[in-house]
Every structure is written in C-alpha cells, then in structure tokens.
C-alpha cells in the first residue's frame, strides 16, 4: 500500500468536525461520571444531535457490502472506555440475536432500523420481549446491560441501505460476548471491525 | 473513494498491537499524573520500548514524500490530551526552527535524526544552545516547555529516509505555535497532518 491512499480527500467533503465534537464531548462526560444511566441519558442526547445531521460521514464508511452488514470503526478511546462504529446495512441484512455486556447507544443516521428486544427465560432459551422498535433518522436506542441487552437488529428497508451509528462502553470489536440461536444456545462472538483504516478526525485546519 | 481501500491489509503484516499497547499505557499514565516531568520520564520509557522494535509501523505511514517531510497522525486521544505522529524524513529533509508549547517526546524508529536546541535571546533572536543531539533507533528526546522547547530537526542521513515517532501533550496538528527565522522573527504555524486516514489499532482479533 502506498501512502497516496492516506492522502485521499476522504474527509474533505464531509463535515467530520461533527464527529470530532461528539467524541470530545463524550470523553468529557465519561470524565465526569461513571453512572451508566447518566451516561446513556446524556450520551444519548449527544448522539441524537450527531445523527440529526447527515453531512459528516465520509462515503467510504457508508459503503454497504453485498455479503454482510459492515461494522466500520470510526473512533476508539485511548483507554478503550468507548468506541464509535458505523453500521451499514444492505437491503435485507441484519444481525443474529446477540448481547453486548457493556452499555450501548444506537442512533439512526440514514434509512430505518428495526430492533427487537429478547430476554433469557428460566429454561435458558431467549424469547422476544415487547414489540420491535422502529428507529428513524435522528432517533436513538439505549442498551443497558443492567436491564437486559439482548436484541436483534435489521435494516427495515427492503430496497435501500440503512446506516446507524453505535456507541459502546468499551472497544466493542474486542469484547467477548454472545450470539443466541433461536433455541437459546449461546455462542462466543467477537465482532472485530471491517476496516483497517479509520478517519482522521483531528485536522482542525480542514 | 470506495470502501475497498479501508479493507486493505495495511496492518496485517505490521505488529500494530505494539502501538495499541503504547497508547493504552500512556493513557493510563495521564490518568495517574499531570506532572510534566513525570510524564516525560515515564512516557519516555514507554516510547523507548516502542521504538526499540521496528516491526509495527504499517508501510503507508512510513512513506517519504520528495516534496517535504511527512507528519502522519497515528492516534489522537478522545480528549486531545495527547497525539502520536510518525515523522518521515526523506534524504536532506528537516524542519524550520520551531517551538511546541506542550510537552513532547521524540523517539527514533529508523535511520538517524539530528536535533539542535535553540534559545530566545534578550534581543528577540534565537541562538543555538549546546551541540546538536544525534538520535539513533531506540533513543528518545524529551521536550519540556518549562525548560525551553525550541529546536530544529533534520534527517541525519544523506541517502536514506529516517523515521521518528513523536508524542505530544495535545492534538499537535491543531496547536497554534511558532516557527522562527534565523534572525528570530516568529511566525504562526499550525502543522495539520498529511493523512486523512489513520490506522485501526483496535481490532484485537488480528
Ligand atoms: Fe447490538
Ligand atoms: Fe519538534
Ligand atoms: Mg480520564
């Protein structure tokens, strides 16, 4: 790989400063509190502001793959206190049933996403809990492991990609967590990331 | 720009985990102390460990440019408490005389670097202070604004690129600082970065 690709004007048409401002504001929030309810409340408001505008995500981090949904890391905190990920859903794509083990926030940037909550039953199986949640651009879902954090997410649109921005209380690509078969069987799951390069948010001269 | 470039195996041959471990260790140090002498001492030891091994920098962030020295951002902290930058010097390339205004650490990874300290005189000009420092791979220079942080750096090798890893107590690409003409005249300087994409350090499955 030559260096030329690093110099590509990937960010110049994108208002990447919005993402930088979100990252610095979330870091300041985490410096002030470790109360998860407060993090989800105030962090959710910050994420709501971010996904209310669709002018900042560089195209490369918005590209669907025909094979599966894409998880592009956008930023990971130095101490892995949090990570920000762009989820890009092609038509018909979705996740297996899965948990997170850390706090999470999901904000829809483009298209529409459907999230179905699940709860572990006493017999070990998982069963849907409540109706599916439909999220439109600008809307945010909070996931709190203390109150159950098992769900299944899919693109609600049959013919267009959808994009949601996820924020987690860890380096989510490295977290040991679980997927669940409909029967309830848990399987170890470490998601990793689709991208070897993340955007440079930090050039304030641009 | 398509997403394919983000998926390039830029990091797979590089032991990028060394850089991740450096970043997390430095973040932990900054959580423990804000004493600059201690940061330079302990951070310098961490940087010494990092640059003692030359198996982790992806090639794209080691590429010289015939036009000028390159400053590739490798990581910036969420709260802009620190940044890590790869400086790539082509043969004969070097900086103007400049200051930093924040603490800095320079560790040579490849080749050899020469650093000449300067001090402001009472008449406003800058004059060299002491002999030039010659840094070989694995060696680290500390810059403390409290004790003077004006220097000029150049590739000490006439026929080969040199690479040094710089760590600063801010998002250095955004800091308003100065270059100095030999006569002493200061000029505002904001360095920015050469790259729109930074390496993904955080995929622990690789
Ligand atoms: Fe999820
Ligand atoms: Fe310098
Ligand atoms: Mg902190």
Short mmCIF file of C-alpha atoms in Angstrom, two decimals, chain A residues 1-3 5-11 20 23-25 27-28 31 59-61 63-64 72-73 75-82 171 173-174 190-206, chain B residues 1-3 5-11 20 23-25 27-28 31 59-61 63-64 72-73 75-82 171 173-174 190-206:
data_model
loop_
_atom_site.label_atom_id
_atom_site.label_comp_id
_atom_site.label_asym_id
_atom_site.label_seq_id
_atom_site.Cartn_x
_atom_site.Cartn_y
_atom_site.Cartn_z
CA UNK A 1 0.00 0.00 0.00
CA UNK A 2 1.39 3.36 -0.94
CA UNK A 3 0.91 6.46 1.14
CA UNK A 5 -4.33 6.48 -0.30
CA UNK A 6 -3.86 8.08 3.12
CA UNK A 7 -3.82 11.45 1.45
CA UNK A 8 -7.08 10.80 -0.38
CA UNK A 9 -9.56 13.63 0.17
CA UNK A 10 -11.81 11.19 2.02
CA UNK A 11 -12.89 13.75 4.57
CA UNK A 20 -14.83 15.08 16.48
CA UNK A 23 -16.03 12.29 20.60
CA UNK A 24 -14.60 15.10 22.74
CA UNK A 25 -18.00 15.74 24.39
CA UNK A 27 -14.93 11.87 26.63
CA UNK A 28 -15.72 14.86 28.86
CA UNK A 31 -14.50 12.03 32.82
CA UNK A 59 -18.56 7.86 1.91
CA UNK A 60 -16.02 5.08 2.49
CA UNK A 61 -17.56 4.46 5.92
CA UNK A 63 -20.49 1.71 1.84
CA UNK A 64 -22.56 -1.49 2.09
CA UNK A 72 -16.62 0.35 10.43
CA UNK A 73 -14.77 1.60 13.48
CA UNK A 75 -13.04 6.10 16.77
CA UNK A 76 -11.78 4.16 19.78
CA UNK A 77 -10.85 5.88 23.02
CA UNK A 78 -7.19 5.64 24.12
CA UNK A 79 -8.18 3.71 27.25
CA UNK A 80 -10.88 1.73 25.41
CA UNK A 81 -13.55 3.43 27.55
CA UNK A 82 -15.73 3.77 24.45
CA UNK A 171 -13.72 -1.32 22.42
CA UNK A 173 -14.82 -5.12 18.37
CA UNK A 174 -12.73 -6.85 21.05
CA UNK A 190 -16.03 -11.26 18.97
CA UNK A 191 -17.10 -8.93 16.21
CA UNK A 192 -13.85 -7.27 15.12
CA UNK A 193 -14.10 -4.50 12.54
CA UNK A 194 -14.37 -4.36 8.73
CA UNK A 195 -11.77 -1.60 8.31
CA UNK A 196 -8.01 -1.38 8.71
CA UNK A 197 -8.09 2.44 8.48
CA UNK A 198 -10.22 4.90 10.44
CA UNK A 199 -10.92 8.56 9.61
CA UNK A 200 -8.55 11.24 10.84
CA UNK A 201 -10.92 13.42 12.87
CA UNK A 202 -8.24 15.68 14.22
CA UNK A 203 -7.02 18.01 11.50
CA UNK A 204 -8.70 21.17 12.70
CA UNK A 205 -7.20 23.13 9.80
CA UNK A 206 -9.73 21.39 7.47
CA UNK B 1 -13.42 6.65 -2.60
CA UNK B 2 -14.75 3.11 -2.30
CA UNK B 3 -14.71 1.15 0.92
CA UNK B 5 -9.30 0.78 0.49
CA UNK B 6 -10.40 0.65 4.14
CA UNK B 7 -10.25 -3.11 3.96
CA UNK B 8 -6.72 -3.10 2.58
CA UNK B 9 -4.45 -5.38 4.59
CA UNK B 10 -2.49 -2.33 5.69
CA UNK B 11 -1.96 -3.64 9.18
CA UNK B 20 -2.07 -0.04 20.77
CA UNK B 23 -1.44 4.22 23.57
CA UNK B 24 -3.29 2.45 26.38
CA UNK B 25 -0.23 2.65 28.70
CA UNK B 27 -3.49 6.99 28.64
CA UNK B 28 -3.19 5.18 31.99
CA UNK B 31 -4.94 9.32 34.21
CA UNK B 59 4.25 0.84 5.36
CA UNK B 60 1.76 3.53 4.34
CA UNK B 61 2.73 5.53 7.44
CA UNK B 63 6.40 6.51 3.13
CA UNK B 64 8.51 9.61 2.43
CA UNK B 72 1.21 11.09 9.69
CA UNK B 73 -1.16 11.11 12.64
CA UNK B 75 -3.55 8.25 17.13
CA UNK B 76 -5.21 11.18 18.85
CA UNK B 77 -6.72 10.87 22.32
CA UNK B 78 -10.50 11.41 22.61
CA UNK B 79 -9.96 14.48 24.81
CA UNK B 80 -6.92 15.64 22.81
CA UNK B 81 -4.73 15.04 25.86
CA UNK B 82 -2.07 13.55 23.57
CA UNK B 171 -3.54 17.33 19.34
CA UNK B 173 -1.65 19.20 14.37
CA UNK B 174 -4.09 21.79 15.73
CA UNK B 190 -0.34 25.12 12.62
CA UNK B 191 1.09 21.91 11.26
CA UNK B 192 -2.01 19.84 10.41
CA UNK B 193 -1.43 16.27 9.24
CA UNK B 194 -0.55 14.63 5.91
CA UNK B 195 -3.15 11.85 6.22
CA UNK B 196 -6.94 11.68 6.05
CA UNK B 197 -6.95 8.10 7.38
CA UNK B 198 -5.25 6.70 10.48
CA UNK B 199 -4.55 3.04 11.31
CA UNK B 200 -7.19 1.00 13.12
CA UNK B 201 -5.24 -0.10 16.21
CA UNK B 202 -8.19 -1.70 17.89
CA UNK B 203 -9.02 -4.98 16.18
CA UNK B 204 -7.67 -7.34 18.81
CA UNK B 205 -8.75 -10.35 16.74
CA UNK B 206 -5.81 -9.62 14.35
#
